[in-house]
PDB file of C-alpha atoms and ligand atoms in Angstrom:
ATOM      1  CA  MET A  24     -24.024  29.706 -29.858  1.00  0.00           C
ATOM      2  CA  ALA A  25     -26.594  27.781 -27.832  1.00  0.00           C
ATOM      3  CA  ASP A  26     -28.031  24.888 -28.978  1.00  0.00           C
ATOM      4  CA  SER A  27     -31.556  24.783 -30.144  1.00  0.00           C
ATOM      5  CA  TYR A  28     -34.851  23.015 -28.689  1.00  0.00           C
ATOM      6  CA  ALA A  29     -38.491  23.488 -29.316  1.00  0.00           C
ATOM      7  CA  VAL A  30     -41.767  22.105 -28.730  1.00  0.00           C
ATOM      8  CA  ILE A  31     -43.901  21.639 -31.707  1.00  0.00           C
ATOM      9  CA  GLY A  32     -47.863  21.597 -31.695  1.00  0.00           C
ATOM     10  CA  ASN A  33     -50.951  23.173 -32.914  1.00  0.00           C
ATOM     11  CA  PRO A  34     -52.141  24.931 -30.920  1.00  0.00           C
ATOM     12  CA  ILE A  35     -48.782  25.897 -29.043  1.00  0.00           C
ATOM     13  CA  ALA A  36     -49.362  29.501 -27.691  1.00  0.00           C
ATOM     14  CA  HIS A  37     -50.284  27.976 -24.186  1.00  0.00           C
ATOM     15  CA  SER A  38     -47.180  25.687 -23.566  1.00  0.00           C
ATOM     16  CA  LYS A  39     -45.292  25.823 -20.572  1.00  0.00           C
ATOM     17  CA  SER A  40     -42.369  23.775 -22.022  1.00  0.00           C
ATOM     18  CA  PRO A  41     -40.297  26.923 -22.962  1.00  0.00           C
ATOM     19  CA  LEU A  42     -40.758  28.088 -19.447  1.00  0.00           C
ATOM     20  CA  ILE A  43     -39.957  25.098 -17.938  1.00  0.00           C
ATOM     21  CA  HIS A  44     -36.621  24.036 -20.259  1.00  0.00           C
ATOM     22  CA  THR A  45     -35.037  27.924 -19.669  1.00  0.00           C
ATOM     23  CA  GLU A  46     -35.562  27.098 -16.014  1.00  0.00           C
ATOM     24  CA  PHE A  47     -33.778  23.887 -16.704  1.00  0.00           C
ATOM     25  CA  SER A  48     -31.062  25.494 -18.434  1.00  0.00           C
ATOM     26  CA  ARG A  49     -30.613  28.199 -16.087  1.00  0.00           C
ATOM     27  CA  GLN A  50     -30.420  25.980 -13.377  1.00  0.00           C
ATOM     28  CA  THR A  51     -28.005  23.297 -14.810  1.00  0.00           C
ATOM     29  CA  GLY A  52     -25.722  25.891 -16.627  1.00  0.00           C
ATOM     30  CA  GLN A  53     -26.359  23.991 -20.129  1.00  0.00           C
ATOM     31  CA  ASP A  54     -26.658  26.479 -22.872  1.00  0.00           C
ATOM     32  CA  ILE A  55     -29.753  26.064 -24.926  1.00  0.00           C
ATOM     33  CA  PHE A  56     -32.161  27.954 -26.628  1.00  0.00           C
ATOM     34  CA  TYR A  57     -35.754  26.868 -26.476  1.00  0.00           C
ATOM     35  CA  GLU A  58     -38.857  27.977 -28.462  1.00  0.00           C
ATOM     36  CA  ALA A  59     -42.601  26.857 -29.351  1.00  0.00           C
ATOM     37  CA  ILE A  60     -43.403  26.486 -32.634  1.00  0.00           C
ATOM     38  CA  LEU A  61     -46.737  26.112 -34.119  1.00  0.00           C
ATOM     39  CA  ALA A  62     -46.999  23.706 -37.264  1.00  0.00           C
ATOM     40  CA  PRO A  63     -49.541  23.855 -39.576  1.00  0.00           C
ATOM     41  CA  LEU A  64     -52.064  20.717 -39.257  1.00  0.00           C
ATOM     42  CA  ASP A  65     -50.994  19.495 -42.468  1.00  0.00           C
ATOM     43  CA  ALA A  66     -47.350  20.347 -42.125  1.00  0.00           C
ATOM     44  CA  PHE A  67     -45.505  18.921 -39.216  1.00  0.00           C
ATOM     45  CA  ALA A  68     -42.846  16.934 -41.027  1.00  0.00           C
ATOM     46  CA  VAL A  69     -41.813  19.530 -43.065  1.00  0.00           C
ATOM     47  CA  THR A  70     -41.975  21.561 -40.073  1.00  0.00           C
ATOM     48  CA  VAL A  71     -39.650  19.322 -38.376  1.00  0.00           C
ATOM     49  CA  ALA A  72     -37.129  19.211 -41.407  1.00  0.00           C
ATOM     50  CA  THR A  73     -36.858  22.996 -41.732  1.00  0.00           C
ATOM     51  CA  PHE A  74     -35.794  23.256 -37.442  1.00  0.00           C
ATOM     52  CA  ARG A  75     -33.370  20.191 -38.043  1.00  0.00           C
ATOM     53  CA  GLN A  76     -31.606  22.016 -41.020  1.00  0.00           C
ATOM     54  CA  HIS A  77     -31.517  25.183 -39.243  1.00  0.00           C
ATOM     55  CA  GLY A  78     -29.117  23.387 -36.845  1.00  0.00           C
ATOM     56  CA  GLY A  79     -32.202  22.217 -34.393  1.00  0.00           C
ATOM     57  CA  LYS A  80     -31.017  19.436 -31.752  1.00  0.00           C
ATOM     58  CA  GLY A  81     -34.009  18.365 -30.546  1.00  0.00           C
ATOM     59  CA  MET A  82     -38.111  18.932 -30.094  1.00  0.00           C
ATOM     60  CA  ASN A  83     -41.131  17.877 -27.866  1.00  0.00           C
ATOM     61  CA  VAL A  84     -44.120  17.372 -29.213  1.00  0.00           C
ATOM     62  CA  THR A  85     -47.439  17.819 -28.037  1.00  0.00           C
ATOM     63  CA  ILE A  86     -51.035  17.876 -29.354  1.00  0.00           C
ATOM     64  CA  PRO A  87     -51.900  16.528 -32.303  1.00  0.00           C
ATOM     65  CA  PHE A  88     -48.742  15.276 -33.536  1.00  0.00           C
ATOM     66  CA  LYS A  89     -47.375  12.496 -31.231  1.00  0.00           C
ATOM     67  CA  GLN A  90     -48.701   9.579 -33.415  1.00  0.00           C
ATOM     68  CA  GLU A  91     -46.764  11.746 -36.564  1.00  0.00           C
ATOM     69  CA  ALA A  92     -43.840  12.239 -34.602  1.00  0.00           C
ATOM     70  CA  CYS A  93     -43.589   8.356 -34.323  1.00  0.00           C
ATOM     71  CA  LYS A  94     -43.889   7.976 -38.082  1.00  0.00           C
ATOM     72  CA  ILE A  95     -40.944  10.209 -38.733  1.00  0.00           C
ATOM     73  CA  SER A  96     -38.370   8.827 -35.919  1.00  0.00           C
ATOM     74  CA  SER A  97     -35.930   6.521 -37.902  1.00  0.00           C
ATOM     75  CA  ARG A  98     -35.571   5.076 -34.228  1.00  0.00           C
ATOM     76  CA  LEU A  99     -37.703   4.357 -31.656  1.00  0.00           C
ATOM     77  CA  THR A 100     -36.821   3.747 -27.934  1.00  0.00           C
ATOM     78  CA  GLU A 101     -38.685   0.843 -26.596  1.00  0.00           C
ATOM     79  CA  ARG A 102     -41.144   2.785 -24.434  1.00  0.00           C
ATOM     80  CA  ALA A 103     -42.307   5.040 -27.643  1.00  0.00           C
ATOM     81  CA  GLN A 104     -42.360   1.689 -29.460  1.00  0.00           C
ATOM     82  CA  ILE A 105     -44.927   0.156 -27.280  1.00  0.00           C
ATOM     83  CA  ALA A 106     -46.700   3.295 -26.689  1.00  0.00           C
ATOM     84  CA  GLN A 107     -47.173   4.066 -30.611  1.00  0.00           C
ATOM     85  CA  ALA A 108     -46.685   7.661 -29.457  1.00  0.00           C
ATOM     86  CA  VAL A 109     -43.600  10.189 -29.434  1.00  0.00           C
ATOM     87  CA  ASN A 110     -43.271  13.251 -27.336  1.00  0.00           C
ATOM     88  CA  THR A 111     -39.478  13.821 -27.812  1.00  0.00           C
ATOM     89  CA  LEU A 112     -37.439  13.809 -30.738  1.00  0.00           C
ATOM     90  CA  ALA A 113     -33.591  13.960 -30.774  1.00  0.00           C
ATOM     91  CA  PHE A 114     -31.615  14.374 -33.572  1.00  0.00           C
ATOM     92  CA  THR A 115     -28.032  13.468 -34.697  1.00  0.00           C
ATOM     93  CA  ALA A 116     -26.914  13.829 -38.342  1.00  0.00           C
ATOM     94  CA  GLU A 117     -27.307  10.109 -38.962  1.00  0.00           C
ATOM     95  CA  GLU A 118     -30.773   9.864 -37.329  1.00  0.00           C
ATOM     96  CA  ILE A 119     -34.235  10.923 -35.546  1.00  0.00           C
ATOM     97  CA  LEU A 120     -34.345   9.584 -32.434  1.00  0.00           C
ATOM     98  CA  GLY A 121     -38.199   8.794 -31.087  1.00  0.00           C
ATOM     99  CA  ASP A 122     -38.731   8.516 -27.457  1.00  0.00           C
ATOM    100  CA  ASN A 123     -41.691   8.816 -25.015  1.00  0.00           C
ATOM    101  CA  THR A 124     -41.374  10.506 -21.692  1.00  0.00           C
ATOM    102  CA  ASP A 125     -44.999  11.011 -20.319  1.00  0.00           C
ATOM    103  CA  GLY A 126     -45.431   7.795 -18.844  1.00  0.00           C
ATOM    104  CA  ALA A 127     -41.950   8.225 -16.775  1.00  0.00           C
ATOM    105  CA  GLY A 128     -42.984  12.076 -15.891  1.00  0.00           C
ATOM    106  CA  LEU A 129     -46.420  10.835 -14.387  1.00  0.00           C
ATOM    107  CA  VAL A 130     -44.871   7.755 -12.361  1.00  0.00           C
ATOM    108  CA  ARG A 131     -41.777   9.688 -11.153  1.00  0.00           C
ATOM    109  CA  ASP A 132     -44.769  12.553 -10.046  1.00  0.00           C
ATOM    110  CA  ILE A 133     -46.778  10.151  -8.353  1.00  0.00           C
ATOM    111  CA  VAL A 134     -44.106   8.101  -6.776  1.00  0.00           C
ATOM    112  CA  VAL A 135     -41.175  10.680  -5.841  1.00  0.00           C
ATOM    113  CA  ASN A 136     -43.134  13.896  -5.457  1.00  0.00           C
ATOM    114  CA  LEU A 137     -46.403  13.005  -4.558  1.00  0.00           C
ATOM    115  CA  GLU A 138     -44.635   9.932  -2.204  1.00  0.00           C
ATOM    116  CA  PHE A 139     -47.374   7.518  -3.207  1.00  0.00           C
ATOM    117  CA  SER A 140     -46.253   3.822  -3.933  1.00  0.00           C
ATOM    118  CA  LEU A 141     -48.218   1.860  -6.496  1.00  0.00           C
ATOM    119  CA  THR A 142     -46.928  -1.563  -5.845  1.00  0.00           C
ATOM    120  CA  VAL A 143     -50.211  -3.647  -4.832  1.00  0.00           C
ATOM    121  CA  LYS A 144     -52.175  -0.806  -5.192  1.00  0.00           C
ATOM    122  CA  ARG A 145     -55.738  -0.870  -6.898  1.00  0.00           C
ATOM    123  CA  VAL A 146     -55.196   1.440 -10.030  1.00  0.00           C
ATOM    124  CA  LEU A 147     -58.194   2.926 -12.024  1.00  0.00           C
ATOM    125  CA  LEU A 148     -56.680   4.412 -15.556  1.00  0.00           C
ATOM    126  CA  MET A 149     -59.508   6.429 -16.951  1.00  0.00           C
ATOM    127  CA  GLY A 150     -59.350   7.054 -20.587  1.00  0.00           C
ATOM    128  CA  ALA A 151     -57.452   5.213 -23.574  1.00  0.00           C
ATOM    129  CA  GLY A 152     -56.083   7.861 -25.770  1.00  0.00           C
ATOM    130  CA  GLY A 153     -52.640   8.434 -26.606  1.00  0.00           C
ATOM    131  CA  ALA A 154     -51.874  10.234 -22.932  1.00  0.00           C
ATOM    132  CA  ALA A 155     -53.318   6.772 -21.361  1.00  0.00           C
ATOM    133  CA  ARG A 156     -51.324   4.482 -23.794  1.00  0.00           C
ATOM    134  CA  GLY A 157     -48.143   6.508 -23.007  1.00  0.00           C
ATOM    135  CA  VAL A 158     -48.633   5.377 -19.205  1.00  0.00           C
ATOM    136  CA  VAL A 159     -49.848   2.115 -18.786  1.00  0.00           C
ATOM    137  CA  LEU A 160     -46.359   0.031 -18.819  1.00  0.00           C
ATOM    138  CA  PRO A 161     -44.585   2.560 -16.703  1.00  0.00           C
ATOM    139  CA  LEU A 162     -47.205   2.047 -14.261  1.00  0.00           C
ATOM    140  CA  LEU A 163     -47.733  -1.519 -14.824  1.00  0.00           C
ATOM    141  CA  GLU A 164     -43.751  -1.714 -14.198  1.00  0.00           C
ATOM    142  CA  HIS A 165     -44.465  -0.697 -10.606  1.00  0.00           C
ATOM    143  CA  LYS A 166     -46.246  -3.823  -9.801  1.00  0.00           C
ATOM    144  CA  PRO A 167     -49.845  -2.537  -8.959  1.00  0.00           C
ATOM    145  CA  ARG A 168     -52.400  -4.974  -7.715  1.00  0.00           C
ATOM    146  CA  ILE A 169     -54.648  -4.265 -10.767  1.00  0.00           C
ATOM    147  CA  LEU A 170     -54.434  -1.789 -12.910  1.00  0.00           C
ATOM    148  CA  THR A 171     -58.216  -1.255 -14.523  1.00  0.00           C
ATOM    149  CA  ILE A 172     -58.353   0.817 -17.855  1.00  0.00           C
ATOM    150  CA  ALA A 173     -62.071   2.253 -18.097  1.00  0.00           C
ATOM    151  CA  ASN A 174     -63.122   4.393 -21.203  1.00  0.00           C
ATOM    152  CA  ARG A 175     -66.296   5.680 -22.496  1.00  0.00           C
ATOM    153  CA  THR A 176     -65.495   3.651 -25.763  1.00  0.00           C
ATOM    154  CA  ARG A 177     -64.990   0.376 -24.151  1.00  0.00           C
ATOM    155  CA  GLN A 178     -63.604  -1.424 -27.253  1.00  0.00           C
ATOM    156  CA  LYS A 179     -60.424   1.076 -26.913  1.00  0.00           C
ATOM    157  CA  ALA A 180     -60.157   0.052 -23.219  1.00  0.00           C
ATOM    158  CA  TYR A 181     -60.307  -3.546 -24.326  1.00  0.00           C
ATOM    159  CA  GLU A 182     -57.533  -3.163 -26.786  1.00  0.00           C
ATOM    160  CA  LEU A 183     -55.227  -1.647 -24.380  1.00  0.00           C
ATOM    161  CA  GLU A 184     -55.901  -4.839 -22.075  1.00  0.00           C
ATOM    162  CA  GLN A 185     -55.133  -6.878 -24.719  1.00  0.00           C
ATOM    163  CA  GLN A 186     -52.065  -5.350 -25.655  1.00  0.00           C
ATOM    164  CA  PHE A 187     -50.723  -4.867 -22.047  1.00  0.00           C
ATOM    165  CA  SER A 188     -51.956  -8.229 -20.199  1.00  0.00           C
ATOM    166  CA  CYS A 189     -48.812  -9.896 -20.269  1.00  0.00           C
ATOM    167  CA  TYR A 190     -46.905  -7.206 -18.590  1.00  0.00           C
ATOM    168  CA  GLY A 191     -49.150  -7.320 -15.363  1.00  0.00           C
ATOM    169  CA  ASN A 192     -52.734  -7.727 -13.905  1.00  0.00           C
ATOM    170  CA  VAL A 193     -55.009  -5.394 -16.469  1.00  0.00           C
ATOM    171  CA  LEU A 194     -58.755  -5.311 -16.829  1.00  0.00           C
ATOM    172  CA  SER A 195     -61.057  -3.103 -18.996  1.00  0.00           C
ATOM    173  CA  GLY A 196     -64.175  -1.847 -19.434  1.00  0.00           C
ATOM    174  CA  ASP A 197     -66.745   1.301 -19.531  1.00  0.00           C
ATOM    175  CA  TYR A 198     -67.501   3.826 -16.468  1.00  0.00           C
ATOM    176  CA  ALA A 199     -70.717   1.606 -15.757  1.00  0.00           C
ATOM    177  CA  ASP A 200     -68.300  -1.450 -15.111  1.00  0.00           C
ATOM    178  CA  LEU A 201     -66.585   0.039 -12.296  1.00  0.00           C
ATOM    179  CA  ARG A 202     -69.809  -0.422 -10.140  1.00  0.00           C
ATOM    180  CA  GLY A 203     -69.130  -1.717  -6.467  1.00  0.00           C
ATOM    181  CA  GLU A 204     -65.027  -1.570  -7.534  1.00  0.00           C
ATOM    182  CA  LYS A 205     -63.057   0.786  -5.173  1.00  0.00           C
ATOM    183  CA  PHE A 206     -59.488   1.901  -6.075  1.00  0.00           C
ATOM    184  CA  ASP A 207     -56.534   3.384  -4.354  1.00  0.00           C
ATOM    185  CA  LEU A 208     -55.481   5.740  -7.296  1.00  0.00           C
ATOM    186  CA  VAL A 209     -57.275   7.056  -9.716  1.00  0.00           C
ATOM    187  CA  ILE A 210     -55.944   8.932 -12.653  1.00  0.00           C
ATOM    188  CA  ASN A 211     -57.698  10.833 -15.044  1.00  0.00           C
ATOM    189  CA  ALA A 212     -56.487  10.475 -18.648  1.00  0.00           C
ATOM    190  CA  THR A 213     -59.247  11.799 -20.563  1.00  0.00           C
ATOM    191  CA  SER A 214     -59.522  14.991 -22.156  1.00  0.00           C
ATOM    192  CA  ALA A 215     -63.010  15.710 -20.291  1.00  0.00           C
ATOM    193  CA  SER A 216     -61.544  18.518 -17.773  1.00  0.00           C
ATOM    194  CA  LEU A 217     -61.000  20.672 -21.202  1.00  0.00           C
ATOM    195  CA  THR A 218     -64.745  20.798 -21.928  1.00  0.00           C
ATOM    196  CA  GLY A 219     -65.639  21.050 -18.402  1.00  0.00           C
ATOM    197  CA  SER A 220     -67.295  17.326 -18.163  1.00  0.00           C
ATOM    198  CA  LEU A 221     -66.355  14.215 -15.952  1.00  0.00           C
ATOM    199  CA  PRO A 222     -66.883  10.439 -17.076  1.00  0.00           C
ATOM    200  CA  SER A 223     -69.788   9.432 -15.935  1.00  0.00           C
ATOM    201  CA  LEU A 224     -68.302   7.520 -12.739  1.00  0.00           C
ATOM    202  CA  PRO A 225     -70.147   5.643 -10.332  1.00  0.00           C
ATOM    203  CA  LEU A 226     -70.421   6.997  -6.411  1.00  0.00           C
ATOM    204  CA  GLY A 227     -67.928   4.874  -4.520  1.00  0.00           C
ATOM    205  CA  ILE A 228     -64.782   4.177  -6.088  1.00  0.00           C
ATOM    206  CA  PHE A 229     -62.372   5.892  -4.018  1.00  0.00           C
ATOM    207  CA  ALA A 230     -60.877   3.778  -1.303  1.00  0.00           C
ATOM    208  CA  ASN A 231     -59.743   5.078   2.231  1.00  0.00           C
ATOM    209  CA  GLY A 232     -56.682   7.434   1.678  1.00  0.00           C
ATOM    210  CA  SER A 233     -56.813   7.394  -2.176  1.00  0.00           C
ATOM    211  CA  LEU A 234     -55.067   9.809  -4.607  1.00  0.00           C
ATOM    212  CA  ALA A 235     -57.023  11.408  -7.637  1.00  0.00           C
ATOM    213  CA  TYR A 236     -54.773  12.567  -9.979  1.00  0.00           C
ATOM    214  CA  ASP A 237     -56.037  14.721 -13.225  1.00  0.00           C
ATOM    215  CA  MET A 238     -53.297  14.716 -16.088  1.00  0.00           C
ATOM    216  CA  MET A 239     -54.842  18.064 -17.319  1.00  0.00           C
ATOM    217  CA  TYR A 240     -53.297  20.748 -15.587  1.00  0.00           C
ATOM    218  CA  GLY A 241     -53.715  25.031 -16.305  1.00  0.00           C
ATOM    219  CA  ILE A 242     -57.410  25.089 -15.968  1.00  0.00           C
ATOM    220  CA  GLU A 243     -59.385  26.977 -13.470  1.00  0.00           C
ATOM    221  CA  ARG A 244     -61.120  23.896 -12.123  1.00  0.00           C
ATOM    222  CA  SER A 245     -60.884  20.371 -12.854  1.00  0.00           C
ATOM    223  CA  PRO A 246     -64.291  18.735 -12.578  1.00  0.00           C
ATOM    224  CA  PHE A 247     -62.602  15.404 -11.737  1.00  0.00           C
ATOM    225  CA  LEU A 248     -60.650  16.938  -8.858  1.00  0.00           C
ATOM    226  CA  ASP A 249     -63.982  18.979  -7.621  1.00  0.00           C
ATOM    227  CA  PHE A 250     -65.784  15.218  -7.855  1.00  0.00           C
ATOM    228  CA  ALA A 251     -63.066  13.654  -5.932  1.00  0.00           C
ATOM    229  CA  ARG A 252     -62.954  16.420  -3.031  1.00  0.00           C
ATOM    230  CA  GLU A 253     -66.808  16.257  -2.616  1.00  0.00           C
ATOM    231  CA  HIS A 254     -66.319  12.377  -2.236  1.00  0.00           C
ATOM    232  CA  GLY A 255     -63.980  12.693   0.662  1.00  0.00           C
ATOM    233  CA  VAL A 256     -60.625  12.389  -1.267  1.00  0.00           C
ATOM    234  CA  THR A 257     -58.141  14.523   0.503  1.00  0.00           C
ATOM    235  CA  ARG A 258     -55.186  13.679  -1.711  1.00  0.00           C
ATOM    236  CA  LEU A 259     -55.379  15.946  -5.314  1.00  0.00           C
ATOM    237  CA  ALA A 260     -53.242  16.505  -7.916  1.00  0.00           C
ATOM    238  CA  ASP A 261     -53.738  17.969 -11.490  1.00  0.00           C
ATOM    239  CA  GLY A 262     -51.167  17.286 -14.094  1.00  0.00           C
ATOM    240  CA  ILE A 263     -48.578  19.997 -13.565  1.00  0.00           C
ATOM    241  CA  GLY A 264     -45.767  17.764 -11.833  1.00  0.00           C
ATOM    242  CA  MET A 265     -46.233  15.169 -15.026  1.00  0.00           C
ATOM    243  CA  LEU A 266     -45.517  18.100 -17.234  1.00  0.00           C
ATOM    244  CA  VAL A 267     -42.453  19.091 -15.313  1.00  0.00           C
ATOM    245  CA  GLU A 268     -41.299  15.691 -14.766  1.00  0.00           C
ATOM    246  CA  GLN A 269     -41.838  14.668 -18.711  1.00  0.00           C
ATOM    247  CA  ALA A 270     -39.975  17.590 -19.709  1.00  0.00           C
ATOM    248  CA  ALA A 271     -37.030  16.690 -16.935  1.00  0.00           C
ATOM    249  CA  GLU A 272     -37.121  13.119 -18.546  1.00  0.00           C
ATOM    250  CA  SER A 273     -36.834  15.111 -21.881  1.00  0.00           C
ATOM    251  CA  PHE A 274     -33.876  17.242 -20.850  1.00  0.00           C
ATOM    252  CA  PHE A 275     -31.987  14.146 -19.594  1.00  0.00           C
ATOM    253  CA  LEU A 276     -31.951  12.787 -23.198  1.00  0.00           C
ATOM    254  CA  TRP A 277     -30.973  15.439 -24.703  1.00  0.00           C
ATOM    255  CA  ARG A 278     -27.893  17.104 -22.515  1.00  0.00           C
ATOM    256  CA  GLY A 279     -27.222  14.111 -20.223  1.00  0.00           C
ATOM    257  CA  VAL A 280     -28.095  16.304 -16.691  1.00  0.00           C
ATOM    258  CA  ARG A 281     -31.499  15.645 -14.783  1.00  0.00           C
ATOM    259  CA  PRO A 282     -32.192  18.680 -13.886  1.00  0.00           C
ATOM    260  CA  LYS A 283     -34.036  19.313 -10.287  1.00  0.00           C
ATOM    261  CA  THR A 284     -38.083  19.517 -10.510  1.00  0.00           C
ATOM    262  CA  ASP A 285     -39.094  20.683  -7.125  1.00  0.00           C
ATOM    263  CA  SER A 286     -38.749  24.101  -7.580  1.00  0.00           C
ATOM    264  CA  VAL A 287     -40.117  24.419 -11.277  1.00  0.00           C
ATOM    265  CA  ILE A 288     -43.147  22.676 -10.451  1.00  0.00           C
ATOM    266  CA  GLY A 289     -43.611  25.318  -7.414  1.00  0.00           C
ATOM    267  CA  MET A 290     -43.189  28.122  -9.848  1.00  0.00           C
ATOM    268  CA  LEU A 291     -45.971  26.665 -12.239  1.00  0.00           C
ATOM    269  CA  GLU A 292     -48.461  26.091  -9.374  1.00  0.00           C
ATOM    270  CA  SER A 293     -47.792  29.359  -8.149  1.00  0.00           C
ATOM    271  CA  TYR A 294     -48.650  31.085 -11.480  1.00  0.00           C
ATOM    272  CA  ALA A 295     -51.913  28.731 -11.155  1.00  0.00           C
ATOM    273  CA  LEU A 296     -52.675  28.922  -7.370  1.00  0.00           C
ATOM    274  CA  LYS A 297     -55.800  26.890  -8.002  1.00  0.00           C
ATOM    275  CA  SER A 298     -54.334  23.824  -8.853  1.00  0.00           C
ATOM    276  CA  LYS A 299     -51.913  23.688  -5.787  1.00  0.00           C
ATOM    277  CA  ARG A 300     -51.430  19.962  -4.938  1.00  0.00           C
ATOM    278  CA  VAL A 301     -52.891  18.915  -1.382  1.00  0.00           C
TER     279      VAL A 301
HETATM  280  P1  LIG B  23     -56.791  11.828 -26.766  1.00  0.00           P
HETATM  281  O1  LIG B  23     -57.925  12.594 -27.608  1.00  0.00           O
HETATM  282  O2  LIG B  23     -55.902  10.805 -27.138  1.00  0.00           O
HETATM  283  O3  LIG B  23     -57.893  11.036 -25.798  1.00  0.00           O
HETATM  284  C1  LIG B  23     -59.022  11.557 -24.896  1.00  0.00           C
HETATM  285  C2  LIG B  23     -59.523  10.811 -24.275  1.00  0.00           C
HETATM  286  O4  LIG B  23     -60.449  11.188 -23.363  1.00  0.00           O
HETATM  287  C3  LIG B  23     -60.033   9.362 -24.957  1.00  0.00           C
HETATM  288  O5  LIG B  23     -59.997   8.054 -24.035  1.00  0.00           O
HETATM  289  C4  LIG B  23     -61.575  10.020 -25.182  1.00  0.00           C
HETATM  290  O6  LIG B  23     -62.631   8.873 -24.656  1.00  0.00           O
HETATM  291  C5  LIG B  23     -61.758  10.523 -23.407  1.00  0.00           C
HETATM  292  N1  LIG B  23     -63.003  11.608 -23.462  1.00  0.00           N
HETATM  293  C6  LIG B  23     -62.857  12.836 -24.102  1.00  0.00           C
HETATM  294  N2  LIG B  23     -64.099  13.634 -23.871  1.00  0.00           N
HETATM  295  C7  LIG B  23     -64.532  12.828 -22.620  1.00  0.00           C
HETATM  296  C8  LIG B  23     -66.074  12.963 -21.860  1.00  0.00           C
HETATM  297  N3  LIG B  23     -66.524  14.026 -22.397  1.00  0.00           N
HETATM  298  N4  LIG B  23     -66.121  11.829 -21.308  1.00  0.00           N
HETATM  299  C9  LIG B  23     -65.617  10.713 -21.216  1.00  0.00           C
HETATM  300  N5  LIG B  23     -64.382  10.601 -21.812  1.00  0.00           N
HETATM  301  C10 LIG B  23     -63.817  11.404 -22.447  1.00  0.00           C
HETATM  302  O7  LIG B  23     -55.941  12.897 -25.678  1.00  0.00           O
HETATM  303  P2  LIG B  23     -54.758  12.401 -24.881  1.00  0.00           P
HETATM  304  O8  LIG B  23     -54.815  11.225 -24.606  1.00  0.00           O
HETATM  305  O9  LIG B  23     -53.700  13.010 -26.008  1.00  0.00           O
HETATM  306  O10 LIG B  23     -54.570  13.562 -23.811  1.00  0.00           O
HETATM  307  C11 LIG B  23     -55.708  12.972 -22.750  1.00  0.00           C
HETATM  308  C12 LIG B  23     -55.323  14.394 -21.484  1.00  0.00           C
HETATM  309  O11 LIG B  23     -54.029  14.251 -20.859  1.00  0.00           O
HETATM  310  C13 LIG B  23     -55.439  15.769 -22.041  1.00  0.00           C
HETATM  311  O12 LIG B  23     -56.189  16.532 -20.990  1.00  0.00           O
HETATM  312  C14 LIG B  23     -54.057  16.158 -22.183  1.00  0.00           C
HETATM  313  O13 LIG B  23     -54.064  17.688 -21.914  1.00  0.00           O
HETATM  314  C15 LIG B  23     -53.226  15.525 -20.900  1.00  0.00           C
HETATM  315  N6  LIG B  23     -52.411  15.382 -20.843  1.00  0.00           N
HETATM  316  C16 LIG B  23     -51.478  15.785 -19.741  1.00  0.00           C
HETATM  317  C17 LIG B  23     -50.109  15.572 -20.075  1.00  0.00           C
HETATM  318  C18 LIG B  23     -49.194  16.308 -18.437  1.00  0.00           C
HETATM  319  O14 LIG B  23     -47.839  16.544 -18.683  1.00  0.00           O
HETATM  320  N7  LIG B  23     -49.729  16.344 -17.651  1.00  0.00           N
HETATM  321  C19 LIG B  23     -49.297  14.936 -21.079  1.00  0.00           C
HETATM  322  C20 LIG B  23     -50.200  14.263 -21.884  1.00  0.00           C
HETATM  323  C21 LIG B  23     -51.436  14.433 -22.092  1.00  0.00           C
HETATM  324  P3  LIG B  23     -63.126   8.069 -26.083  1.00  0.00           P
HETATM  325  O15 LIG B  23     -62.097   7.444 -26.610  1.00  0.00           O
HETATM  326  O16 LIG B  23     -64.295   7.372 -25.887  1.00  0.00           O
HETATM  327  O17 LIG B  23     -63.247   9.093 -27.297  1.00  0.00           O
END
């Protein structure tokens, strides 16, 4: 019988994870069954326990359960411990291992797929929520010249600066503080695009040849990428590559085999032509 995996969240109907992992399984010949599970907002732990009791081997975790997944893990990887958020659970008889593959997924998409080196670059990370927290350390591991974290609620960005400044050159502030600054890479890790809005960015933040990256995916238009395009940025990417790469990292954790991602990214892009990366 195929080993059983699932993505758990609320809502979950929109999730592309079943499609991605089914494609990985076909490509690698790994015999797995992967489904999407809607957990009631007050019953995450029970839903995970039931899946595990029925022989489930692992889960991806999405909004809004990443912090809860951290709490139910009996062991955390270092990157999950640092992010205090779990997007991948691996079950054995003895333990629930919690991992966070979001940061590795983002960095691999930027560095490998988009061929954009982070080393000595000026990087702006917008947002200080769960997604931002998970990517700070993987970004710093590539030694950018500076990583500036800007958030609407300045205090949350400051807390990330405090936590991570021992790993690299980190600054924090709100959007007004960015006036007069230029960046080689601007990453939108806010959920503003979901509501069709844009953090109040000052003009002139994009350096020549910069890359604008919106973690959001699957929406008709990204106000952030539109803003970047209007201000002369020609390298644009949405979060489809990150989504596929974090999934590949989870698949590797579970199965010990690294699937190829380019064809899967291409497949998802062709479903959502508007998001094609340039
Ligand atoms: P959270 O709810 O944890 O954080 C939301 C962040 O967005 C906060 O920093 C919040 O600021 C900010 N924000 C929300 N609305 C606005 C606005 N109108 N203007 C300015 N800032 C705003 O969400 P996550 O961190 O979990 O997710 C963020 C995004 O990343 C989502 O779009 C999600 O889909 C995407 N994502 C993509 C992944 C991928 O694989 N491609 C993986 C994980 C996430 P404040 O603190 O002031 O409230």
